[in-house]
Amino acid sequence: MKRRDFLGAAAGAIALPALVTSASAADRIEWRMATSWPKGAPGVGVNAQRLADRIGAMSGGRLTVKLYGAGEIVPPFEVFDAVSQGVCEMGHGTPYYWQGKNPAFHYFTGVPFGLTAPETAGWLAYGGGQALWEEAYAPFGVLPFYAGSSGVQAGGWFNREITTLDDLKGLSFRIAGLGGEVMRRLGVSVVLTPPGEIFTSMKSGAIDAAEWVGPWNDMAFGLDKVAKYYYLPAFHEAGPSLELLVSKKKFEALPADLQEIVRGAALATAAETLADFTFHNIEAFARLVATGGTELREWPEPVAAAMAKASNEVLAELAATSDLSGRIATSYSDYLAKAREWSKWSDAAMLRLRNGHPAG
């Protein structure tokens, strides 16, 4: 192809979006999206809004989505029910918030000492994870779409230092997912405060410690103002997934091109969400360190070892809850074993190399 022909073809490709015309009123479909997050919350609320807006833009207004923050339609932990029962067509949250429906849902957010965000994306897209996820949600008439990750999360904010297992006993700790069950077995009093209530619960003394996401979100929610000790990383959230929930009935009623737009918008938002969290966590952590006053800590080895032992027990029990849980557990753990081997010679090795020989 000659250069001018190539440039002409490229220009035509770039101009294609301009050919999308606005939908007439009769052609428009309007959906509602309930979320588990306060509207505009960094990372989670913002990217839920971007996803809703992207669907409208990509469809030329044929399918528009109005977003509602936590509590505006339903409480944060009832978003799955809202989609399942037809209260709204879409939802944005994370699978372990609905684990009361089926404990196997935990695998699709993440498990203790589990997959990182890129590894999770690989398992879902190419390792059979997506098909298992859809099977788990099928009885509820809900379709799940991967919508990104925060990346590695933080272990939590504490109002006292944790040096031994005894320091955990009796603590009232806001922690989500299977990490909460692990902590309960280590003597912690576990609570699952909705995100919008974490700061006030810490400030009032209703809870002694809390994990939320990472530096960006934690500081935005003011957690650095109400606790001194910051434990990193989260043993239970190496790369937790966010999800777009869609009513299966409503989705299947869409024309094929709009179905593909929903899929494509979720994929684009997944990439954008991880980039958003990665950039802003790096920036926020730099500010946290520069400001001073926060004591950064890693989990002491005896505490980490106890967490790992309890995690293995919890995961074995989860795998035994049903045939489906067993199949999901096998798929996940087999892939995790391979991921561990590869990461020793890829990510972990690169970080050791980089940190031992910094350039620039």
mmCIF file of C-alpha atoms in Angstrom:
data_model
loop_
_atom_site.group_PDB
_atom_site.id
_atom_site.type_symbol
_atom_site.label_atom_id
_atom_site.label_comp_id
_atom_site.label_asym_id
_atom_site.label_seq_id
_atom_site.Cartn_x
_atom_site.Cartn_y
_atom_site.Cartn_z
ATOM 1 C CA MET A 1 0.000 0.000 0.000
ATOM 2 C CA LYS A 2 1.340 3.416 -0.938
ATOM 3 C CA ARG A 3 1.922 5.900 1.846
ATOM 4 C CA ARG A 4 -0.827 8.275 0.684
ATOM 5 C CA ASP A 5 -3.260 5.340 0.371
ATOM 6 C CA PHE A 6 -2.377 4.192 3.865
ATOM 7 C CA LEU A 7 -2.846 7.677 5.286
ATOM 8 C CA GLY A 8 -6.160 7.998 3.494
ATOM 9 C CA ALA A 9 -7.338 4.668 4.894
ATOM 10 C CA ALA A 10 -6.161 5.632 8.376
ATOM 11 C CA ALA A 11 -7.950 8.953 8.179
ATOM 12 C CA GLY A 12 -11.104 7.159 7.150
ATOM 13 C CA ALA A 13 -10.763 4.777 10.097
ATOM 14 C CA ILE A 14 -10.264 7.642 12.507
ATOM 15 C CA ALA A 15 -13.293 9.435 11.107
ATOM 16 C CA LEU A 16 -15.600 6.461 11.549
ATOM 17 C CA PRO A 17 -16.916 7.517 14.981
ATOM 18 C CA ALA A 18 -18.290 10.656 13.361
ATOM 19 C CA LEU A 19 -20.594 8.454 11.299
ATOM 20 C CA VAL A 20 -22.399 7.351 14.472
ATOM 21 C CA THR A 21 -25.583 9.357 14.617
ATOM 22 C CA SER A 22 -27.552 10.203 17.680
ATOM 23 C CA ALA A 23 -30.413 7.879 18.397
ATOM 24 C CA SER A 24 -33.937 9.084 17.883
ATOM 25 C CA ALA A 25 -36.147 9.162 20.944
ATOM 26 C CA ALA A 26 -37.970 6.043 19.772
ATOM 27 C CA ASP A 27 -34.699 4.099 19.495
ATOM 28 C CA ARG A 28 -33.271 5.049 22.870
ATOM 29 C CA ILE A 29 -32.938 2.549 25.694
ATOM 30 C CA GLU A 30 -32.418 3.965 29.173
ATOM 31 C CA TRP A 31 -30.958 1.818 31.936
ATOM 32 C CA ARG A 32 -30.119 2.437 35.577
ATOM 33 C CA MET A 33 -26.915 1.371 37.333
ATOM 34 C CA ALA A 34 -26.854 0.969 41.116
ATOM 35 C CA THR A 35 -23.420 0.985 42.758
ATOM 36 C CA SER A 36 -21.910 -0.018 46.081
ATOM 37 C CA TRP A 37 -19.889 3.191 46.263
ATOM 38 C CA PRO A 38 -20.551 6.798 47.167
ATOM 39 C CA LYS A 39 -21.019 8.723 43.930
ATOM 40 C CA GLY A 40 -17.683 10.092 42.742
ATOM 41 C CA ALA A 41 -15.603 8.003 45.174
ATOM 42 C CA PRO A 42 -12.005 7.813 43.890
ATOM 43 C CA GLY A 43 -11.336 4.797 41.721
ATOM 44 C CA VAL A 44 -14.556 2.935 42.329
ATOM 45 C CA GLY A 45 -17.302 5.527 41.968
ATOM 46 C CA VAL A 46 -15.451 7.505 39.303
ATOM 47 C CA ASN A 47 -14.809 4.492 37.090
ATOM 48 C CA ALA A 48 -18.361 3.238 37.491
ATOM 49 C CA GLN A 49 -19.456 6.612 36.110
ATOM 50 C CA ARG A 50 -16.938 6.381 33.276
ATOM 51 C CA LEU A 51 -18.324 2.969 32.383
ATOM 52 C CA ALA A 52 -21.884 4.279 32.303
ATOM 53 C CA ASP A 53 -20.853 7.282 30.216
ATOM 54 C CA ARG A 54 -18.780 5.146 27.850
ATOM 55 C CA ILE A 55 -21.747 2.918 27.012
ATOM 56 C CA GLY A 56 -23.785 5.969 26.071
ATOM 57 C CA ALA A 57 -20.990 7.455 23.969
ATOM 58 C CA MET A 58 -20.126 4.227 22.174
ATOM 59 C CA SER A 59 -23.759 3.585 21.322
ATOM 60 C CA GLY A 60 -24.382 7.095 20.028
ATOM 61 C CA GLY A 61 -27.036 7.530 22.703
ATOM 62 C CA ARG A 62 -28.972 4.409 21.756
ATOM 63 C CA LEU A 63 -28.219 2.913 25.187
ATOM 64 C CA THR A 64 -27.784 5.371 28.043
ATOM 65 C CA VAL A 65 -27.022 4.480 31.634
ATOM 66 C CA LYS A 66 -27.829 6.652 34.643
ATOM 67 C CA LEU A 67 -25.652 5.936 37.654
ATOM 68 C CA TYR A 68 -26.875 5.934 41.248
ATOM 69 C CA GLY A 69 -24.519 5.994 44.216
ATOM 70 C CA ALA A 70 -24.726 3.764 47.248
ATOM 71 C CA GLY A 71 -28.073 4.172 48.992
ATOM 72 C CA GLU A 72 -29.746 6.154 46.224
ATOM 73 C CA ILE A 73 -31.657 3.122 44.935
ATOM 74 C CA VAL A 74 -30.557 0.360 47.306
ATOM 75 C CA PRO A 75 -27.995 0.027 50.128
ATOM 76 C CA PRO A 76 -24.397 -0.787 49.080
ATOM 77 C CA PHE A 77 -24.596 -4.513 49.735
ATOM 78 C CA GLU A 78 -27.935 -5.003 47.952
ATOM 79 C CA VAL A 79 -26.833 -4.052 44.442
ATOM 80 C CA PHE A 80 -26.728 -7.681 43.272
ATOM 81 C CA ASP A 81 -30.315 -8.197 44.446
ATOM 82 C CA ALA A 82 -31.408 -5.026 42.685
ATOM 83 C CA VAL A 83 -30.116 -6.346 39.357
ATOM 84 C CA SER A 84 -31.358 -9.875 39.967
ATOM 85 C CA GLN A 85 -34.861 -8.680 40.860
ATOM 86 C CA GLY A 86 -35.143 -6.163 38.033
ATOM 87 C CA VAL A 87 -35.042 -3.046 40.218
ATOM 88 C CA CYS A 88 -32.301 -1.800 37.891
ATOM 89 C CA GLU A 89 -30.629 -3.210 34.803
ATOM 90 C CA MET A 90 -27.009 -2.773 35.893
ATOM 91 C CA GLY A 91 -24.864 -2.685 38.982
ATOM 92 C CA HIS A 92 -21.240 -1.955 39.876
ATOM 93 C CA GLY A 93 -19.609 -3.608 42.852
ATOM 94 C CA THR A 94 -17.385 -6.549 43.759
ATOM 95 C CA PRO A 95 -18.425 -10.219 43.953
ATOM 96 C CA TYR A 96 -17.632 -10.945 47.598
ATOM 97 C CA TYR A 97 -20.193 -8.371 48.685
ATOM 98 C CA TRP A 98 -22.854 -10.925 47.642
ATOM 99 C CA GLN A 99 -21.179 -14.037 49.029
ATOM 100 C CA GLY A 100 -24.284 -14.717 51.096
ATOM 101 C CA LYS A 101 -25.897 -15.889 47.847
ATOM 102 C CA ASN A 102 -23.106 -18.361 47.176
ATOM 103 C CA PRO A 103 -19.733 -18.453 48.976
ATOM 104 C CA ALA A 104 -18.080 -19.393 45.670
ATOM 105 C CA PHE A 105 -18.484 -15.739 44.652
ATOM 106 C CA HIS A 106 -15.361 -15.015 46.720
ATOM 107 C CA TYR A 107 -13.134 -16.451 44.015
ATOM 108 C CA PHE A 108 -14.200 -13.775 41.553
ATOM 109 C CA THR A 109 -13.119 -10.933 43.808
ATOM 110 C CA GLY A 110 -10.061 -12.759 45.076
ATOM 111 C CA VAL A 111 -8.830 -14.973 47.864
ATOM 112 C CA PRO A 112 -6.097 -14.670 50.510
ATOM 113 C CA PHE A 113 -2.576 -15.045 49.112
ATOM 114 C CA GLY A 114 -4.215 -15.284 45.676
ATOM 115 C CA LEU A 115 -3.950 -13.924 42.155
ATOM 116 C CA THR A 116 -2.780 -10.427 41.309
ATOM 117 C CA ALA A 117 -4.863 -8.190 39.039
ATOM 118 C CA PRO A 118 -3.115 -9.174 35.764
ATOM 119 C CA GLU A 119 -3.202 -12.846 36.763
ATOM 120 C CA THR A 120 -6.917 -12.607 37.557
ATOM 121 C CA ALA A 121 -7.620 -11.004 34.196
ATOM 122 C CA GLY A 122 -5.747 -13.862 32.537
ATOM 123 C CA TRP A 123 -7.661 -16.545 34.427
ATOM 124 C CA LEU A 124 -11.012 -14.977 33.628
ATOM 125 C CA ALA A 125 -10.327 -14.331 29.956
ATOM 126 C CA TYR A 126 -8.376 -17.446 29.003
ATOM 127 C CA GLY A 127 -8.304 -19.860 31.937
ATOM 128 C CA GLY A 128 -11.993 -20.723 32.180
ATOM 129 C CA GLY A 129 -12.751 -18.304 35.003
ATOM 130 C CA GLN A 130 -15.364 -16.293 33.095
ATOM 131 C CA ALA A 131 -17.447 -19.365 32.233
ATOM 132 C CA LEU A 132 -17.397 -20.474 35.875
ATOM 133 C CA TRP A 133 -18.329 -16.954 37.000
ATOM 134 C CA GLU A 134 -21.312 -16.909 34.642
ATOM 135 C CA GLU A 135 -22.347 -20.362 35.870
ATOM 136 C CA ALA A 136 -22.250 -19.159 39.476
ATOM 137 C CA TYR A 137 -24.444 -16.129 38.692
ATOM 138 C CA ALA A 138 -26.836 -17.913 36.306
ATOM 139 C CA PRO A 139 -29.406 -18.976 38.965
ATOM 140 C CA PHE A 140 -29.908 -15.300 39.784
ATOM 141 C CA GLY A 141 -30.390 -14.074 36.216
ATOM 142 C CA VAL A 142 -27.262 -11.914 36.384
ATOM 143 C CA LEU A 143 -24.360 -11.650 33.933
ATOM 144 C CA PRO A 144 -20.945 -10.611 35.308
ATOM 145 C CA PHE A 145 -18.341 -8.601 33.394
ATOM 146 C CA TYR A 146 -14.843 -7.913 34.710
ATOM 147 C CA ALA A 147 -14.485 -4.163 35.250
ATOM 148 C CA GLY A 148 -10.951 -3.806 36.567
ATOM 149 C CA SER A 149 -9.047 -3.867 39.828
ATOM 150 C CA SER A 150 -7.412 -1.662 42.406
ATOM 151 C CA GLY A 151 -4.238 -3.726 42.185
ATOM 152 C CA VAL A 152 -2.503 -4.751 45.414
ATOM 153 C CA GLN A 153 -4.428 -3.348 48.364
ATOM 154 C CA ALA A 154 -3.301 -2.208 51.800
ATOM 155 C CA GLY A 155 -3.651 -4.349 54.906
ATOM 156 C CA GLY A 156 -5.331 -1.715 57.001
ATOM 157 C CA TRP A 157 -5.135 1.103 59.517
ATOM 158 C CA PHE A 158 -4.699 0.271 63.200
ATOM 159 C CA ASN A 159 -4.765 2.377 66.311
ATOM 160 C CA ARG A 160 -2.095 0.201 67.899
ATOM 161 C CA GLU A 161 0.939 -1.686 66.641
ATOM 162 C CA ILE A 162 0.613 -5.372 65.815
ATOM 163 C CA THR A 163 3.717 -7.286 66.864
ATOM 164 C CA THR A 164 2.254 -10.654 67.909
ATOM 165 C CA LEU A 165 -0.932 -12.645 67.388
ATOM 166 C CA ASP A 166 -2.055 -11.575 70.850
ATOM 167 C CA ASP A 167 -2.252 -7.983 69.622
ATOM 168 C CA LEU A 168 -5.015 -9.024 67.214
ATOM 169 C CA LYS A 169 -7.210 -10.689 69.764
ATOM 170 C CA GLY A 170 -10.312 -8.691 70.599
ATOM 171 C CA LEU A 171 -9.705 -5.995 67.978
ATOM 172 C CA SER A 172 -12.815 -4.728 66.196
ATOM 173 C CA PHE A 173 -11.661 -4.720 62.567
ATOM 174 C CA ARG A 174 -13.516 -3.627 59.436
ATOM 175 C CA ILE A 175 -12.315 -6.115 56.826
ATOM 176 C CA ALA A 176 -14.069 -7.615 53.803
ATOM 177 C CA GLY A 177 -14.049 -10.972 52.081
ATOM 178 C CA LEU A 178 -12.384 -14.177 53.171
ATOM 179 C CA GLY A 179 -9.790 -12.077 54.928
ATOM 180 C CA GLY A 180 -12.480 -11.337 57.479
ATOM 181 C CA GLU A 181 -13.025 -15.036 58.178
ATOM 182 C CA VAL A 182 -9.272 -15.563 58.506
ATOM 183 C CA MET A 183 -9.051 -12.700 60.982
ATOM 184 C CA ARG A 184 -12.024 -14.026 62.927
ATOM 185 C CA ARG A 185 -10.177 -17.309 63.415
ATOM 186 C CA LEU A 186 -7.234 -15.344 64.777
ATOM 187 C CA GLY A 187 -9.397 -13.797 67.478
ATOM 188 C CA VAL A 188 -10.498 -10.581 65.756
ATOM 189 C CA SER A 189 -14.024 -9.196 66.019
ATOM 190 C CA VAL A 190 -14.874 -8.669 62.351
ATOM 191 C CA VAL A 191 -17.358 -6.115 61.016
ATOM 192 C CA LEU A 192 -18.182 -5.143 57.414
ATOM 193 C CA THR A 193 -18.923 -1.445 57.571
ATOM 194 C CA PRO A 194 -20.119 0.043 54.248
ATOM 195 C CA PRO A 195 -17.382 2.130 52.609
ATOM 196 C CA GLY A 196 -19.074 5.440 53.293
ATOM 197 C CA GLU A 197 -19.195 4.735 57.046
ATOM 198 C CA ILE A 198 -15.605 3.607 57.644
ATOM 199 C CA PHE A 199 -14.206 6.992 58.671
ATOM 200 C CA THR A 200 -16.937 7.810 61.162
ATOM 201 C CA SER A 201 -16.737 4.327 62.669
ATOM 202 C CA MET A 202 -12.985 4.705 63.172
ATOM 203 C CA LYS A 203 -13.254 8.227 64.507
ATOM 204 C CA SER A 204 -15.967 7.313 67.003
ATOM 205 C CA GLY A 205 -14.091 4.262 68.241
ATOM 206 C CA ALA A 206 -16.800 1.886 67.080
ATOM 207 C CA ILE A 207 -14.007 -0.046 65.337
ATOM 208 C CA ASP A 208 -10.307 -0.267 66.202
ATOM 209 C CA ALA A 209 -8.970 -0.908 62.719
ATOM 210 C CA ALA A 210 -10.098 -0.811 59.115
ATOM 211 C CA GLU A 211 -8.962 -1.871 55.680
ATOM 212 C CA TRP A 212 -10.436 -0.164 52.660
ATOM 213 C CA VAL A 213 -8.379 -0.076 49.452
ATOM 214 C CA GLY A 214 -4.986 1.618 49.330
ATOM 215 C CA PRO A 215 -3.311 5.002 49.855
ATOM 216 C CA TRP A 216 -5.416 6.893 47.315
ATOM 217 C CA ASN A 217 -8.824 5.824 48.611
ATOM 218 C CA ASP A 218 -7.768 5.533 52.236
ATOM 219 C CA MET A 219 -6.482 9.090 52.356
ATOM 220 C CA ALA A 220 -9.483 10.394 50.412
ATOM 221 C CA PHE A 221 -11.675 8.840 53.094
ATOM 222 C CA GLY A 222 -9.517 10.378 55.852
ATOM 223 C CA LEU A 223 -8.290 7.143 57.408
ATOM 224 C CA ASP A 224 -4.788 8.561 57.857
ATOM 225 C CA LYS A 225 -6.372 11.113 60.220
ATOM 226 C CA VAL A 226 -7.863 8.541 62.592
ATOM 227 C CA ALA A 227 -5.172 5.844 62.885
ATOM 228 C CA LYS A 228 -1.395 5.848 63.162
ATOM 229 C CA TYR A 229 -0.235 2.429 61.961
ATOM 230 C CA TYR A 230 -0.598 1.426 58.317
ATOM 231 C CA TYR A 231 -0.023 -2.246 57.491
ATOM 232 C CA LEU A 232 0.911 -3.199 53.937
ATOM 233 C CA PRO A 233 0.160 -5.159 51.854
ATOM 234 C CA ALA A 234 -3.244 -6.822 52.285
ATOM 235 C CA PHE A 235 -2.726 -10.568 52.676
ATOM 236 C CA HIS A 236 -6.229 -11.181 51.378
ATOM 237 C CA GLU A 237 -6.442 -8.810 48.376
ATOM 238 C CA ALA A 238 -3.564 -9.122 45.930
ATOM 239 C CA GLY A 239 -5.683 -7.833 43.035
ATOM 240 C CA PRO A 240 -9.399 -7.791 43.862
ATOM 241 C CA SER A 241 -11.862 -7.559 40.989
ATOM 242 C CA LEU A 242 -14.525 -4.987 40.328
ATOM 243 C CA GLU A 243 -17.510 -6.055 38.274
ATOM 244 C CA LEU A 244 -20.278 -4.801 36.053
ATOM 245 C CA LEU A 245 -23.505 -6.666 36.796
ATOM 246 C CA VAL A 246 -26.122 -6.845 34.056
ATOM 247 C CA SER A 247 -29.594 -8.354 34.039
ATOM 248 C CA LYS A 248 -29.288 -11.412 31.787
ATOM 249 C CA LYS A 249 -32.822 -10.960 30.512
ATOM 250 C CA LYS A 250 -32.262 -7.313 29.628
ATOM 251 C CA PHE A 251 -28.883 -7.995 28.074
ATOM 252 C CA GLU A 252 -30.191 -10.748 25.828
ATOM 253 C CA ALA A 253 -32.977 -8.441 24.644
ATOM 254 C CA LEU A 254 -30.424 -5.928 23.320
ATOM 255 C CA PRO A 255 -29.430 -5.920 19.641
ATOM 256 C CA ALA A 256 -26.142 -7.729 19.015
ATOM 257 C CA ASP A 257 -24.180 -4.508 18.468
ATOM 258 C CA LEU A 258 -25.319 -3.034 21.793
ATOM 259 C CA GLN A 259 -24.383 -6.264 23.565
ATOM 260 C CA GLU A 260 -20.912 -5.930 22.087
ATOM 261 C CA ILE A 261 -20.756 -2.298 23.184
ATOM 262 C CA VAL A 262 -21.488 -3.312 26.787
ATOM 263 C CA ARG A 263 -18.736 -5.943 26.609
ATOM 264 C CA GLY A 264 -16.312 -3.516 25.008
ATOM 265 C CA ALA A 265 -17.087 -0.745 27.485
ATOM 266 C CA ALA A 266 -16.418 -3.111 30.395
ATOM 267 C CA LEU A 267 -13.085 -4.179 28.878
ATOM 268 C CA ALA A 268 -12.018 -0.585 28.282
ATOM 269 C CA THR A 269 -13.037 0.414 31.787
ATOM 270 C CA ALA A 270 -11.150 -2.544 33.262
ATOM 271 C CA ALA A 271 -7.901 -1.287 31.744
ATOM 272 C CA GLU A 272 -8.620 2.327 32.671
ATOM 273 C CA THR A 273 -9.534 1.421 36.252
ATOM 274 C CA LEU A 274 -6.275 -0.416 36.946
ATOM 275 C CA ALA A 275 -4.284 2.440 35.398
ATOM 276 C CA ASP A 276 -6.240 4.939 37.520
ATOM 277 C CA PHE A 277 -5.567 3.084 40.764
ATOM 278 C CA THR A 278 -1.919 2.436 39.906
ATOM 279 C CA PHE A 279 -1.121 6.063 39.158
ATOM 280 C CA HIS A 280 -3.016 7.565 42.066
ATOM 281 C CA ASN A 281 -1.822 5.060 44.661
ATOM 282 C CA ILE A 282 1.773 5.883 43.711
ATOM 283 C CA GLU A 283 1.068 9.612 43.987
ATOM 284 C CA ALA A 284 -0.899 9.306 47.232
ATOM 285 C CA PHE A 285 1.730 7.120 48.867
ATOM 286 C CA ALA A 286 4.396 9.711 48.071
ATOM 287 C CA ARG A 287 2.286 12.363 49.813
ATOM 288 C CA LEU A 288 1.660 10.085 52.776
ATOM 289 C CA VAL A 289 5.374 9.477 53.272
ATOM 290 C CA ALA A 290 6.246 13.145 52.777
ATOM 291 C CA THR A 291 3.634 14.314 55.279
ATOM 292 C CA GLY A 292 4.905 12.064 58.045
ATOM 293 C CA GLY A 293 2.981 10.937 61.101
ATOM 294 C CA THR A 294 1.972 7.550 59.677
ATOM 295 C CA GLU A 295 3.926 4.511 60.815
ATOM 296 C CA LEU A 296 4.308 2.066 57.933
ATOM 297 C CA ARG A 297 4.461 -1.599 58.872
ATOM 298 C CA GLU A 298 4.649 -5.034 57.297
ATOM 299 C CA TRP A 299 2.934 -7.978 58.956
ATOM 300 C CA PRO A 300 5.323 -9.662 61.443
ATOM 301 C CA GLU A 301 6.366 -13.093 60.186
ATOM 302 C CA PRO A 302 4.561 -15.082 62.949
ATOM 303 C CA VAL A 303 1.349 -13.169 62.187
ATOM 304 C CA ALA A 304 1.754 -13.695 58.430
ATOM 305 C CA ALA A 305 2.373 -17.414 58.963
ATOM 306 C CA ALA A 306 -0.785 -17.690 61.074
ATOM 307 C CA MET A 307 -2.748 -15.845 58.389
ATOM 308 C CA ALA A 308 -1.485 -18.286 55.756
ATOM 309 C CA LYS A 309 -2.387 -21.330 57.857
ATOM 310 C CA ALA A 310 -5.886 -20.040 58.592
ATOM 311 C CA SER A 311 -6.326 -19.063 54.920
ATOM 312 C CA ASN A 312 -5.578 -22.614 53.791
ATOM 313 C CA GLU A 313 -8.203 -23.934 56.197
ATOM 314 C CA VAL A 314 -10.804 -21.407 55.041
ATOM 315 C CA LEU A 315 -10.169 -22.140 51.363
ATOM 316 C CA ALA A 316 -10.376 -25.906 51.892
ATOM 317 C CA GLU A 317 -13.750 -25.476 53.586
ATOM 318 C CA LEU A 318 -14.953 -23.145 50.824
ATOM 319 C CA ALA A 319 -14.006 -25.645 48.123
ATOM 320 C CA ALA A 320 -16.081 -28.308 49.889
ATOM 321 C CA THR A 321 -19.304 -26.275 50.025
ATOM 322 C CA SER A 322 -20.600 -27.468 46.624
ATOM 323 C CA ASP A 323 -19.637 -29.163 43.395
ATOM 324 C CA LEU A 324 -19.422 -25.762 41.717
ATOM 325 C CA SER A 325 -17.181 -24.381 44.467
ATOM 326 C CA GLY A 326 -14.943 -27.400 44.093
ATOM 327 C CA ARG A 327 -14.620 -26.916 40.343
ATOM 328 C CA ILE A 328 -13.923 -23.199 40.734
ATOM 329 C CA ALA A 329 -11.370 -23.903 43.464
ATOM 330 C CA THR A 330 -9.569 -26.453 41.287
ATOM 331 C CA SER A 331 -9.443 -24.115 38.295
ATOM 332 C CA TYR A 332 -8.263 -21.190 40.425
ATOM 333 C CA SER A 333 -5.668 -23.082 42.471
ATOM 334 C CA ASP A 334 -4.178 -24.894 39.469
ATOM 335 C CA TYR A 335 -3.707 -21.590 37.677
ATOM 336 C CA LEU A 336 -2.383 -19.921 40.859
ATOM 337 C CA ALA A 337 0.293 -22.607 41.233
ATOM 338 C CA LYS A 338 1.522 -21.909 37.695
ATOM 339 C CA ALA A 339 1.317 -18.152 38.281
ATOM 340 C CA ARG A 340 3.481 -18.453 41.403
ATOM 341 C CA GLU A 341 6.208 -20.249 39.464
ATOM 342 C CA TRP A 342 6.152 -17.726 36.627
ATOM 343 C CA SER A 343 6.079 -14.702 38.957
ATOM 344 C CA LYS A 344 9.296 -15.886 40.649
ATOM 345 C CA TRP A 345 11.063 -15.374 37.334
ATOM 346 C CA SER A 346 9.051 -12.397 36.082
ATOM 347 C CA ASP A 347 7.422 -9.815 38.366
ATOM 348 C CA ALA A 348 9.157 -10.773 41.619
ATOM 349 C CA ALA A 349 12.535 -11.139 39.896
ATOM 350 C CA MET A 350 12.123 -7.842 38.045
ATOM 351 C CA LEU A 351 11.221 -5.978 41.235
ATOM 352 C CA ARG A 352 14.276 -7.399 43.023
ATOM 353 C CA LEU A 353 16.452 -6.411 40.079
ATOM 354 C CA ARG A 354 14.933 -2.939 39.795
ATOM 355 C CA ASN A 355 15.018 -2.177 43.520
ATOM 356 C CA GLY A 356 18.576 -3.463 43.851
ATOM 357 C CA HIS A 357 19.834 -1.399 40.934
ATOM 358 C CA PRO A 358 17.644 1.691 40.590
ATOM 359 C CA ALA A 359 18.187 3.727 37.460
ATOM 360 C CA GLY A 360 17.592 7.412 37.006
#
